[in-house]
PDB file of C-alpha atoms in Angstrom:
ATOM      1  CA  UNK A   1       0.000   0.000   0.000  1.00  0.00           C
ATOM      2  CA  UNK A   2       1.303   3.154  -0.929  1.00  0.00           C
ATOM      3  CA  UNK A   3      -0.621   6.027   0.234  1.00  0.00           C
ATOM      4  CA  UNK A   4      -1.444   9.938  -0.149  1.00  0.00           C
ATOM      5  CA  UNK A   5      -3.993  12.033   1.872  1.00  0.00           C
ATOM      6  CA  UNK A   6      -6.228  14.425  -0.130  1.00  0.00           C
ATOM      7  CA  UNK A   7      -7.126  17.596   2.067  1.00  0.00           C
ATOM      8  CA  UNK A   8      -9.365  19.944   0.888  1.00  0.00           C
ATOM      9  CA  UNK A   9      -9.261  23.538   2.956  1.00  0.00           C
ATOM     10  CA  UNK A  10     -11.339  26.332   2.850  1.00  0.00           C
ATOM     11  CA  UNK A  11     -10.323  29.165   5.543  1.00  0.00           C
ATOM     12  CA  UNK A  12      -9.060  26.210   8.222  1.00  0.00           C
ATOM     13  CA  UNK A  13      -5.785  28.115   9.460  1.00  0.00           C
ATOM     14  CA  UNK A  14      -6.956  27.474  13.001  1.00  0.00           C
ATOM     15  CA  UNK A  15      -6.371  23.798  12.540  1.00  0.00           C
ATOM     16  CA  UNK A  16      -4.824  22.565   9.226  1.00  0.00           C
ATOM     17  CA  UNK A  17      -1.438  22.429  10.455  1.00  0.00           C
ATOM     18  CA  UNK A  18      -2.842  20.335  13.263  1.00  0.00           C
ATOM     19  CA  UNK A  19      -4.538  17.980  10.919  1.00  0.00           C
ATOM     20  CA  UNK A  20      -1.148  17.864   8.483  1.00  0.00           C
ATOM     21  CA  UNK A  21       1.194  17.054  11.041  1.00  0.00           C
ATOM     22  CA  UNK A  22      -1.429  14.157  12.943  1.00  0.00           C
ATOM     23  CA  UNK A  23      -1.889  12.553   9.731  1.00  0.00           C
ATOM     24  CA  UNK A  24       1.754  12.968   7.888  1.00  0.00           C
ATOM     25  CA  UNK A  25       3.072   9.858   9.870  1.00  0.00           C
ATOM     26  CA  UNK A  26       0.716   7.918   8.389  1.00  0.00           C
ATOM     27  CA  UNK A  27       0.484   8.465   4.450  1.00  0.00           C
ATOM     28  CA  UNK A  28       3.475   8.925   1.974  1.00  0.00           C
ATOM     29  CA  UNK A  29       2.502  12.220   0.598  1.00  0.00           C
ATOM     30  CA  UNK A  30      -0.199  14.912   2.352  1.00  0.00           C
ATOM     31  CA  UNK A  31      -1.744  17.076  -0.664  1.00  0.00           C
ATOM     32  CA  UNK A  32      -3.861  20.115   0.721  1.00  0.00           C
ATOM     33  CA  UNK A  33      -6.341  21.516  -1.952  1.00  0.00           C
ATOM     34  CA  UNK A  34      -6.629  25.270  -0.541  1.00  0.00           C
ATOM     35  CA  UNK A  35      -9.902  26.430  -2.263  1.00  0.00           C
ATOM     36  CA  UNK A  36      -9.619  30.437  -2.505  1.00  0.00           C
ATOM     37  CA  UNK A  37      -8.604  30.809   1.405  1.00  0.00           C
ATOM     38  CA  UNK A  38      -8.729  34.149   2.106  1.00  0.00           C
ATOM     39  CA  UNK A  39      -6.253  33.377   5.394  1.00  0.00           C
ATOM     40  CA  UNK A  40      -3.473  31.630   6.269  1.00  0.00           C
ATOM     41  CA  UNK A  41      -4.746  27.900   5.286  1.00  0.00           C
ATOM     42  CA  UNK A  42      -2.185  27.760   2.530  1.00  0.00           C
ATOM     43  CA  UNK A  43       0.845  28.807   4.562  1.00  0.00           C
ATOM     44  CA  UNK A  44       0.518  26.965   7.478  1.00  0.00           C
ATOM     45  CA  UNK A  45      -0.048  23.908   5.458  1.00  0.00           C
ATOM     46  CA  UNK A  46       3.225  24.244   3.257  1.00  0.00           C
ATOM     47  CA  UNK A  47       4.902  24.686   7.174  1.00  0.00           C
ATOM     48  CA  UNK A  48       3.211  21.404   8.454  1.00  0.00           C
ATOM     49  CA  UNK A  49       4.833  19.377   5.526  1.00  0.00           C
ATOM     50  CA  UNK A  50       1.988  19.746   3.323  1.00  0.00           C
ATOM     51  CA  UNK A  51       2.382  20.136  -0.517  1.00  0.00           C
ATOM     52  CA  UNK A  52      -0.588  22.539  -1.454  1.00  0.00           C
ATOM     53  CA  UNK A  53      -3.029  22.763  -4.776  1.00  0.00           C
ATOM     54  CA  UNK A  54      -3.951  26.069  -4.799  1.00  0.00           C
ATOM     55  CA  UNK A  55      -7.300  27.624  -6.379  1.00  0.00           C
ATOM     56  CA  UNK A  56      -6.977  31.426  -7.279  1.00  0.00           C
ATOM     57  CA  UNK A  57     -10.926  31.676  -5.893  1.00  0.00           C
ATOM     58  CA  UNK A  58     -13.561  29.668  -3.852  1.00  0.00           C
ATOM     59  CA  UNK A  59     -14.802  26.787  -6.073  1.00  0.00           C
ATOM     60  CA  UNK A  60     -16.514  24.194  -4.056  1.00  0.00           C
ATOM     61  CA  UNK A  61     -15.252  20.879  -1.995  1.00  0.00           C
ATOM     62  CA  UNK A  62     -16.066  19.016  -5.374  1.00  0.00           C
ATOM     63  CA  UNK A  63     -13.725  20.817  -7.361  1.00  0.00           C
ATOM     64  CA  UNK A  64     -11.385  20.143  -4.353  1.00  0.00           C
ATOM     65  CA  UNK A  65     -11.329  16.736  -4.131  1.00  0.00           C
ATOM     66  CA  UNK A  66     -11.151  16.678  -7.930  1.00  0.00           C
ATOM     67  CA  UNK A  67      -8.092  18.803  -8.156  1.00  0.00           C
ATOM     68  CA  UNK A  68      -6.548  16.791  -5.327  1.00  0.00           C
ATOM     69  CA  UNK A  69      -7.241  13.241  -7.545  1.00  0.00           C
ATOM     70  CA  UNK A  70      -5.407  14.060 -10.405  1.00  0.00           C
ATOM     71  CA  UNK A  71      -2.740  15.387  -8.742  1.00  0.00           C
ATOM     72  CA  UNK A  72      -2.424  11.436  -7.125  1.00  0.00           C
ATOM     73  CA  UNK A  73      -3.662   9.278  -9.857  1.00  0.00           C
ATOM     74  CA  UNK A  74      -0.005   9.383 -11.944  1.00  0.00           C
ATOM     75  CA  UNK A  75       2.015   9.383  -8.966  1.00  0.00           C
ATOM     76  CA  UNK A  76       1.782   5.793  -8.470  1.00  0.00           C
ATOM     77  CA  UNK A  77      -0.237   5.366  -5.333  1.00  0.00           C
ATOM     78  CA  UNK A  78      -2.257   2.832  -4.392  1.00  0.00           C
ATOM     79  CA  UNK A  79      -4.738   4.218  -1.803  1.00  0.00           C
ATOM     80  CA  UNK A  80      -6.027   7.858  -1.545  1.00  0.00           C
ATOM     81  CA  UNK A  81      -7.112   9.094   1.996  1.00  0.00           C
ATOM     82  CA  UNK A  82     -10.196  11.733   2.215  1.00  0.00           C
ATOM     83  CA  UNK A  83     -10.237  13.840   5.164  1.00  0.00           C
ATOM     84  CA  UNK A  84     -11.145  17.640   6.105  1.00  0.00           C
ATOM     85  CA  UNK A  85      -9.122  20.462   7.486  1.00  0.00           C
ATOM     86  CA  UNK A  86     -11.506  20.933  10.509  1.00  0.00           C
ATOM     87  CA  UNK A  87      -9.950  18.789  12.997  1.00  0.00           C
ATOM     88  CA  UNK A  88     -13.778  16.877  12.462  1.00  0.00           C
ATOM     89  CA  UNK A  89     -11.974  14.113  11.483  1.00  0.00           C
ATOM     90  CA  UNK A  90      -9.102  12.751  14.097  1.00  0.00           C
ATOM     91  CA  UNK A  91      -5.934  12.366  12.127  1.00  0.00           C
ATOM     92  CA  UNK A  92      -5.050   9.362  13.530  1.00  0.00           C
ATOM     93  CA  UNK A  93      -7.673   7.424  13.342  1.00  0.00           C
ATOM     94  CA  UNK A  94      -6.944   7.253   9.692  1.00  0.00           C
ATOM     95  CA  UNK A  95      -4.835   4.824  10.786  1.00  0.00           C
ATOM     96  CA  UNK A  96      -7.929   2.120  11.006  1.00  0.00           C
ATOM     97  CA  UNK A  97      -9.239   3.337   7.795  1.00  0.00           C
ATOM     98  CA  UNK A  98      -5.615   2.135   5.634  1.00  0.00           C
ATOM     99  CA  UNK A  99      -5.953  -0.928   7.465  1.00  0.00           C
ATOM    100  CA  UNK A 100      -9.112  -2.160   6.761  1.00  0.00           C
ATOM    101  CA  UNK A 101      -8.113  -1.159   3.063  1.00  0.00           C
ATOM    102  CA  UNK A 102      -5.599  -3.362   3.079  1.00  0.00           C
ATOM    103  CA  UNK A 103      -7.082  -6.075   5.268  1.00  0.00           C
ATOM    104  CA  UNK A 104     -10.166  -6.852   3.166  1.00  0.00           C
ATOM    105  CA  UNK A 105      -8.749  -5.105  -0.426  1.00  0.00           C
ATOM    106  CA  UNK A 106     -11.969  -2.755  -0.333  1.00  0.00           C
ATOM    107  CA  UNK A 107     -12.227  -0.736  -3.097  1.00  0.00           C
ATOM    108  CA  UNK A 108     -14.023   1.861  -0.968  1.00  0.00           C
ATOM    109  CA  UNK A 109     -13.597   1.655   3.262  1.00  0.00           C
ATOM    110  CA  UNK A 110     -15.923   4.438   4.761  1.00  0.00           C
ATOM    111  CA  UNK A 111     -15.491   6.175   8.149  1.00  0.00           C
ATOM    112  CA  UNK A 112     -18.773   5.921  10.071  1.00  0.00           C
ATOM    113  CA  UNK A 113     -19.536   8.694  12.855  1.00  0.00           C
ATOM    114  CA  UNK A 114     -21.879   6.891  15.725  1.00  0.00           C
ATOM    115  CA  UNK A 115     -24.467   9.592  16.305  1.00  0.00           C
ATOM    116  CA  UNK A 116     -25.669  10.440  19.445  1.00  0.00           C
ATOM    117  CA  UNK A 117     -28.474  13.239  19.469  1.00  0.00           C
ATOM    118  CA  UNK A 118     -27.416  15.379  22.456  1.00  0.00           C
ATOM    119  CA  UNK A 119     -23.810  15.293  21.301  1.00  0.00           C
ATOM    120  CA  UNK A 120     -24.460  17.333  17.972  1.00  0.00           C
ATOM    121  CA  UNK A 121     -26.678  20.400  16.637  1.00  0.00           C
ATOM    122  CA  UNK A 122     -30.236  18.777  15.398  1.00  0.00           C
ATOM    123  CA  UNK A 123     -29.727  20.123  12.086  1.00  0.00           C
ATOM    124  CA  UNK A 124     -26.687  17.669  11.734  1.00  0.00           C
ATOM    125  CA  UNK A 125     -28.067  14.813  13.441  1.00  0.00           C
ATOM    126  CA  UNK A 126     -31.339  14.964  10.721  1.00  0.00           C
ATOM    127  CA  UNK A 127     -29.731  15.469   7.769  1.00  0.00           C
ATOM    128  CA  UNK A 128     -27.320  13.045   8.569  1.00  0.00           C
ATOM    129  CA  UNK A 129     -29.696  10.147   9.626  1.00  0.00           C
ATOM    130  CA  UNK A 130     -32.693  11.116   7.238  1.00  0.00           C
ATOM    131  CA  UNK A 131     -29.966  11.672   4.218  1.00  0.00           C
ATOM    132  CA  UNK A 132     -27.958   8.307   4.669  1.00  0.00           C
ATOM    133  CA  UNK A 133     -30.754   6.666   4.485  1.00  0.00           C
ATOM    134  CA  UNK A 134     -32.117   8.547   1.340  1.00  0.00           C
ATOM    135  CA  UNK A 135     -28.647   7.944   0.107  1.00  0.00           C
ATOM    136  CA  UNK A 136     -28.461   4.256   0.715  1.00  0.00           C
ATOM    137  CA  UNK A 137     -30.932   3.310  -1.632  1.00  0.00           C
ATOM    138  CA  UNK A 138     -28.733   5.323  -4.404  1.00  0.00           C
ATOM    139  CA  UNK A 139     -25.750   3.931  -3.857  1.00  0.00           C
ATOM    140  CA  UNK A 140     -26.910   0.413  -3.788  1.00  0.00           C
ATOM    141  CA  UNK A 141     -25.834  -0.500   0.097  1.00  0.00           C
ATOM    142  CA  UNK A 142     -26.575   0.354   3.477  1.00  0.00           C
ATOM    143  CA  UNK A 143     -24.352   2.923   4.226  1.00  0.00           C
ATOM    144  CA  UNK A 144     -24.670   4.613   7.916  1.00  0.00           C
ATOM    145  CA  UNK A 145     -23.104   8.078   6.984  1.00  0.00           C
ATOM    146  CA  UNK A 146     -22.657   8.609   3.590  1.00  0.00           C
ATOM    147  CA  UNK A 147     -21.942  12.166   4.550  1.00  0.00           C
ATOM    148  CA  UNK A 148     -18.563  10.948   6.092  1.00  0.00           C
ATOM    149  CA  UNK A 149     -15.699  12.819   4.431  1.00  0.00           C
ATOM    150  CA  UNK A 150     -13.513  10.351   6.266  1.00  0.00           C
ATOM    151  CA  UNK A 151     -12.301   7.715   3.556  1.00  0.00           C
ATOM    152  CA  UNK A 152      -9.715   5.713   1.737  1.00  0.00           C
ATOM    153  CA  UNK A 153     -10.463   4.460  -1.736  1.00  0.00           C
ATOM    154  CA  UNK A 154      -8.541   2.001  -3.984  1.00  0.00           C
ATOM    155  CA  UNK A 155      -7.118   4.555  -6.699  1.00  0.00           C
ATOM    156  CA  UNK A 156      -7.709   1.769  -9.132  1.00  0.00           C
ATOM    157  CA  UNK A 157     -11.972   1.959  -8.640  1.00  0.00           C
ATOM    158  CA  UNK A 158     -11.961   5.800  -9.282  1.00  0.00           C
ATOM    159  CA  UNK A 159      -9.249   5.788 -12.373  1.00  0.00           C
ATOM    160  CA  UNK A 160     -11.881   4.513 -14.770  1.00  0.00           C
ATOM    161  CA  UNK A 161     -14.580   7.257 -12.945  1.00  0.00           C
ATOM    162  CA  UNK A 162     -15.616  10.971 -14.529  1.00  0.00           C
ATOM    163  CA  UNK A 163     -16.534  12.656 -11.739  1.00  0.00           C
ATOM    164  CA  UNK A 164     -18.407  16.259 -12.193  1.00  0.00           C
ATOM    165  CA  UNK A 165     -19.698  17.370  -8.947  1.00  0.00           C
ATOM    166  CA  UNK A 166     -18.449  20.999  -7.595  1.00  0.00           C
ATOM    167  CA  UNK A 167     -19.678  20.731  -4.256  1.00  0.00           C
ATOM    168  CA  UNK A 168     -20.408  18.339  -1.187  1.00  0.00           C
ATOM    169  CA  UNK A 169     -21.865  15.995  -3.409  1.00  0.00           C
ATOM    170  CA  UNK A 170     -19.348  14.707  -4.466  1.00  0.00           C
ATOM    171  CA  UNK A 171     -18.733  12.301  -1.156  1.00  0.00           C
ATOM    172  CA  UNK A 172     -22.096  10.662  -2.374  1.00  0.00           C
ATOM    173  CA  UNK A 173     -21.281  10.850  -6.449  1.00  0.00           C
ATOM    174  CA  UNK A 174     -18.326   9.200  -5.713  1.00  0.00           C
ATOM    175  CA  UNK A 175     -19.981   6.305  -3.664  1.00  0.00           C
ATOM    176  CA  UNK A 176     -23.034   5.737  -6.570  1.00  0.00           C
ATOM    177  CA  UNK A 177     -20.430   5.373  -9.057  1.00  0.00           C
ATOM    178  CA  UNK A 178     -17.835   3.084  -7.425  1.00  0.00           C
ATOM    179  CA  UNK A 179     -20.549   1.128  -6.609  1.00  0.00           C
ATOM    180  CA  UNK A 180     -22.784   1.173 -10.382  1.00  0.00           C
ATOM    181  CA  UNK A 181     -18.843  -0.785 -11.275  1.00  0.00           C
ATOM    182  CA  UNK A 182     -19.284  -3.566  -8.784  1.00  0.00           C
ATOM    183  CA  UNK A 183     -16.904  -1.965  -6.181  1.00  0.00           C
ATOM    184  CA  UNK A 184     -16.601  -3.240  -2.917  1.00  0.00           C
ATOM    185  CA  UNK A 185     -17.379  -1.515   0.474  1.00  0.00           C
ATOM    186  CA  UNK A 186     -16.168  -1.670   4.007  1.00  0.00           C
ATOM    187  CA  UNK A 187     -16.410   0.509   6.951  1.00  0.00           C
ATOM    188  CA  UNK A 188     -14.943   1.357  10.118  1.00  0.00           C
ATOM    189  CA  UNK A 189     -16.309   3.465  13.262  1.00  0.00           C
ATOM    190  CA  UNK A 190     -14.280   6.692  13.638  1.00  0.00           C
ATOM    191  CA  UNK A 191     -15.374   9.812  16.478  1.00  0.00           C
ATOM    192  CA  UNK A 192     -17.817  12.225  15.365  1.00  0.00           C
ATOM    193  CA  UNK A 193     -16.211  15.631  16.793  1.00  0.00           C
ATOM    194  CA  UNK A 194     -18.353  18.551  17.135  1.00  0.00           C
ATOM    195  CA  UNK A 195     -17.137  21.464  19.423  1.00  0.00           C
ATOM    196  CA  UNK A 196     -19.083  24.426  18.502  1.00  0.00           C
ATOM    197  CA  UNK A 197     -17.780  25.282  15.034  1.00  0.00           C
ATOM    198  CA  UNK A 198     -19.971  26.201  12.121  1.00  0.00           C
ATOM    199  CA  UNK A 199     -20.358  23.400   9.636  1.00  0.00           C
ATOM    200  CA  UNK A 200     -20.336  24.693   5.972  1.00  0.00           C
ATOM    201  CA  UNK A 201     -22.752  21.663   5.256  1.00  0.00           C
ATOM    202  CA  UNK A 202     -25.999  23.982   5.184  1.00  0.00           C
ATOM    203  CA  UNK A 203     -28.174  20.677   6.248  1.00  0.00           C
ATOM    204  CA  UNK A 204     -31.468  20.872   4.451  1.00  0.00           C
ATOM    205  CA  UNK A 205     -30.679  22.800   1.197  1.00  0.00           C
ATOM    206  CA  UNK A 206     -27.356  20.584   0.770  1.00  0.00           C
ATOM    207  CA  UNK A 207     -28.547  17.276   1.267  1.00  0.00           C
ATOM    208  CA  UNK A 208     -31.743  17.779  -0.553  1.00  0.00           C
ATOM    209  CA  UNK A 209     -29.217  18.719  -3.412  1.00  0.00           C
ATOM    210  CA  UNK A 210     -27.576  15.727  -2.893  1.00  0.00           C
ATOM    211  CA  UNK A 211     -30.257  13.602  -3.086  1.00  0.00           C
ATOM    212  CA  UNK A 212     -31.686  15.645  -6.439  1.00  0.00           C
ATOM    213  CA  UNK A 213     -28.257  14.709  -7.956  1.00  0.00           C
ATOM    214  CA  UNK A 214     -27.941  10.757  -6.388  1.00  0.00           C
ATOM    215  CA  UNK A 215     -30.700  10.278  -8.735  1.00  0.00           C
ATOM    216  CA  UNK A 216     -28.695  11.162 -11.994  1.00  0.00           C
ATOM    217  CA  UNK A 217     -26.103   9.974 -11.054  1.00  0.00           C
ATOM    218  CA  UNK A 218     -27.291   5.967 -10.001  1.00  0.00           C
ATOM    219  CA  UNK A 219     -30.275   6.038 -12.718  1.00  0.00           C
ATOM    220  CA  UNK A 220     -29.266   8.779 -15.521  1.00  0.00           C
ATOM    221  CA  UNK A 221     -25.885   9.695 -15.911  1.00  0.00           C
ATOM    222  CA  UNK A 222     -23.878   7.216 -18.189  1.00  0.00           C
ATOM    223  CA  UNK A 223     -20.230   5.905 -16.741  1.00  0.00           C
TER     224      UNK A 223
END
């Protein structure tokens, strides 16, 4: 297994140095996407050991990610690691995640928050339970969080993918279509870490979205 984290960053100097340095131990390469930061994001990043993609304005997570793939698809990984700049996601618990990839050869291995309702804002805790399960029936499995940014996939199951989305749907375009090819899921549990910060998710108008575009993409768009 030869592995690179994917970061994408959107006005996270607070923390992405944080998140660089807690998962650089565990990949070969950390590759931070800055999308039109208007602070420091970039900066710190390069200081933390990052190397950093960076887009002259604001384009969306989607166009993120995106940038961040083919920047790792010719390098000759094997495994890509998804993760935000928020410190949301616990650096190393990535750790389980590149295991279970190469435990059970998953094309796709899914970090799965365990929501507890009094331990997150409501809006979160309903689009998240009332959206994976929407979501589910897209991608073809039972998926707990498909809202998860915290993955690894198998580079090989996404070479062969065109992927369009701009914003946070692509987390769920990329599931549909991994999974319209036969790919193979796993998933381990990883801490769902809320401590007052405002999610850029807007809940209802962003999963609804999401949902809109699950459709095309598991019934009407062609691979």
């Amino acid at each position: 297994m030869k592995a690179a984290a994917v970061i994408p960053a959107f006005n996270e100097e607070a923390t992405i140095a944080a998140v660089v340095e807690g998962v650089r131990p565990i990949v070969n390469r950390v590759i931070v996407v800055d999308d039109g930061s208007r602070d420091a994001t970039a900066e710190r990043a390069r200081r933390a050991g990052a190397e950093v993609i960076a887009h002259e304005g604001n384009r969306g997570k989607g166009h993120a990610v995106r940038s961040g793939l083919a920047r790792v698809l010719d390098e000759g990984f094997t495994h890509v690691l998804l993760m935000d700049g928020d410190m949301q996601h616990l650096p190393h618990e990535a750790t389980a995640l590149l295991a279970e990839a190469e435990r059970t050869g998953a094309d796709v291995v899914l970090g799965e928050r365990r929501f507890v309702r009094d331990r997150m804002p409501a809006s979160r805790y309903h689009a998240n339970r009332i959206g994976s399960r929407v979501l589910s029936w897209f991608v073809g499995i039972a998926v707990r969080d498909t809202q998860c940014g915290f993955r690894v996939f198998r580079l090989d199951a996404l070479r062969p993918l065109r992927l369009t989305a701009s914003g946070y749907e692509i987390e769920t375009e990329m599931l549909v279509k991994v999974s319209r090819r036969g790919g193979r899921f796993a998933s381990v549990p990883v801490s769902a870490v809320y401590a007052g910060q405002k999610s850029k998710l807007r809940p209802l108008p962003d999963t609804t979205r999401t949902c809109f575009l699950a459709v095309y993409y598991r019934f009407l768009e062609r691979l």
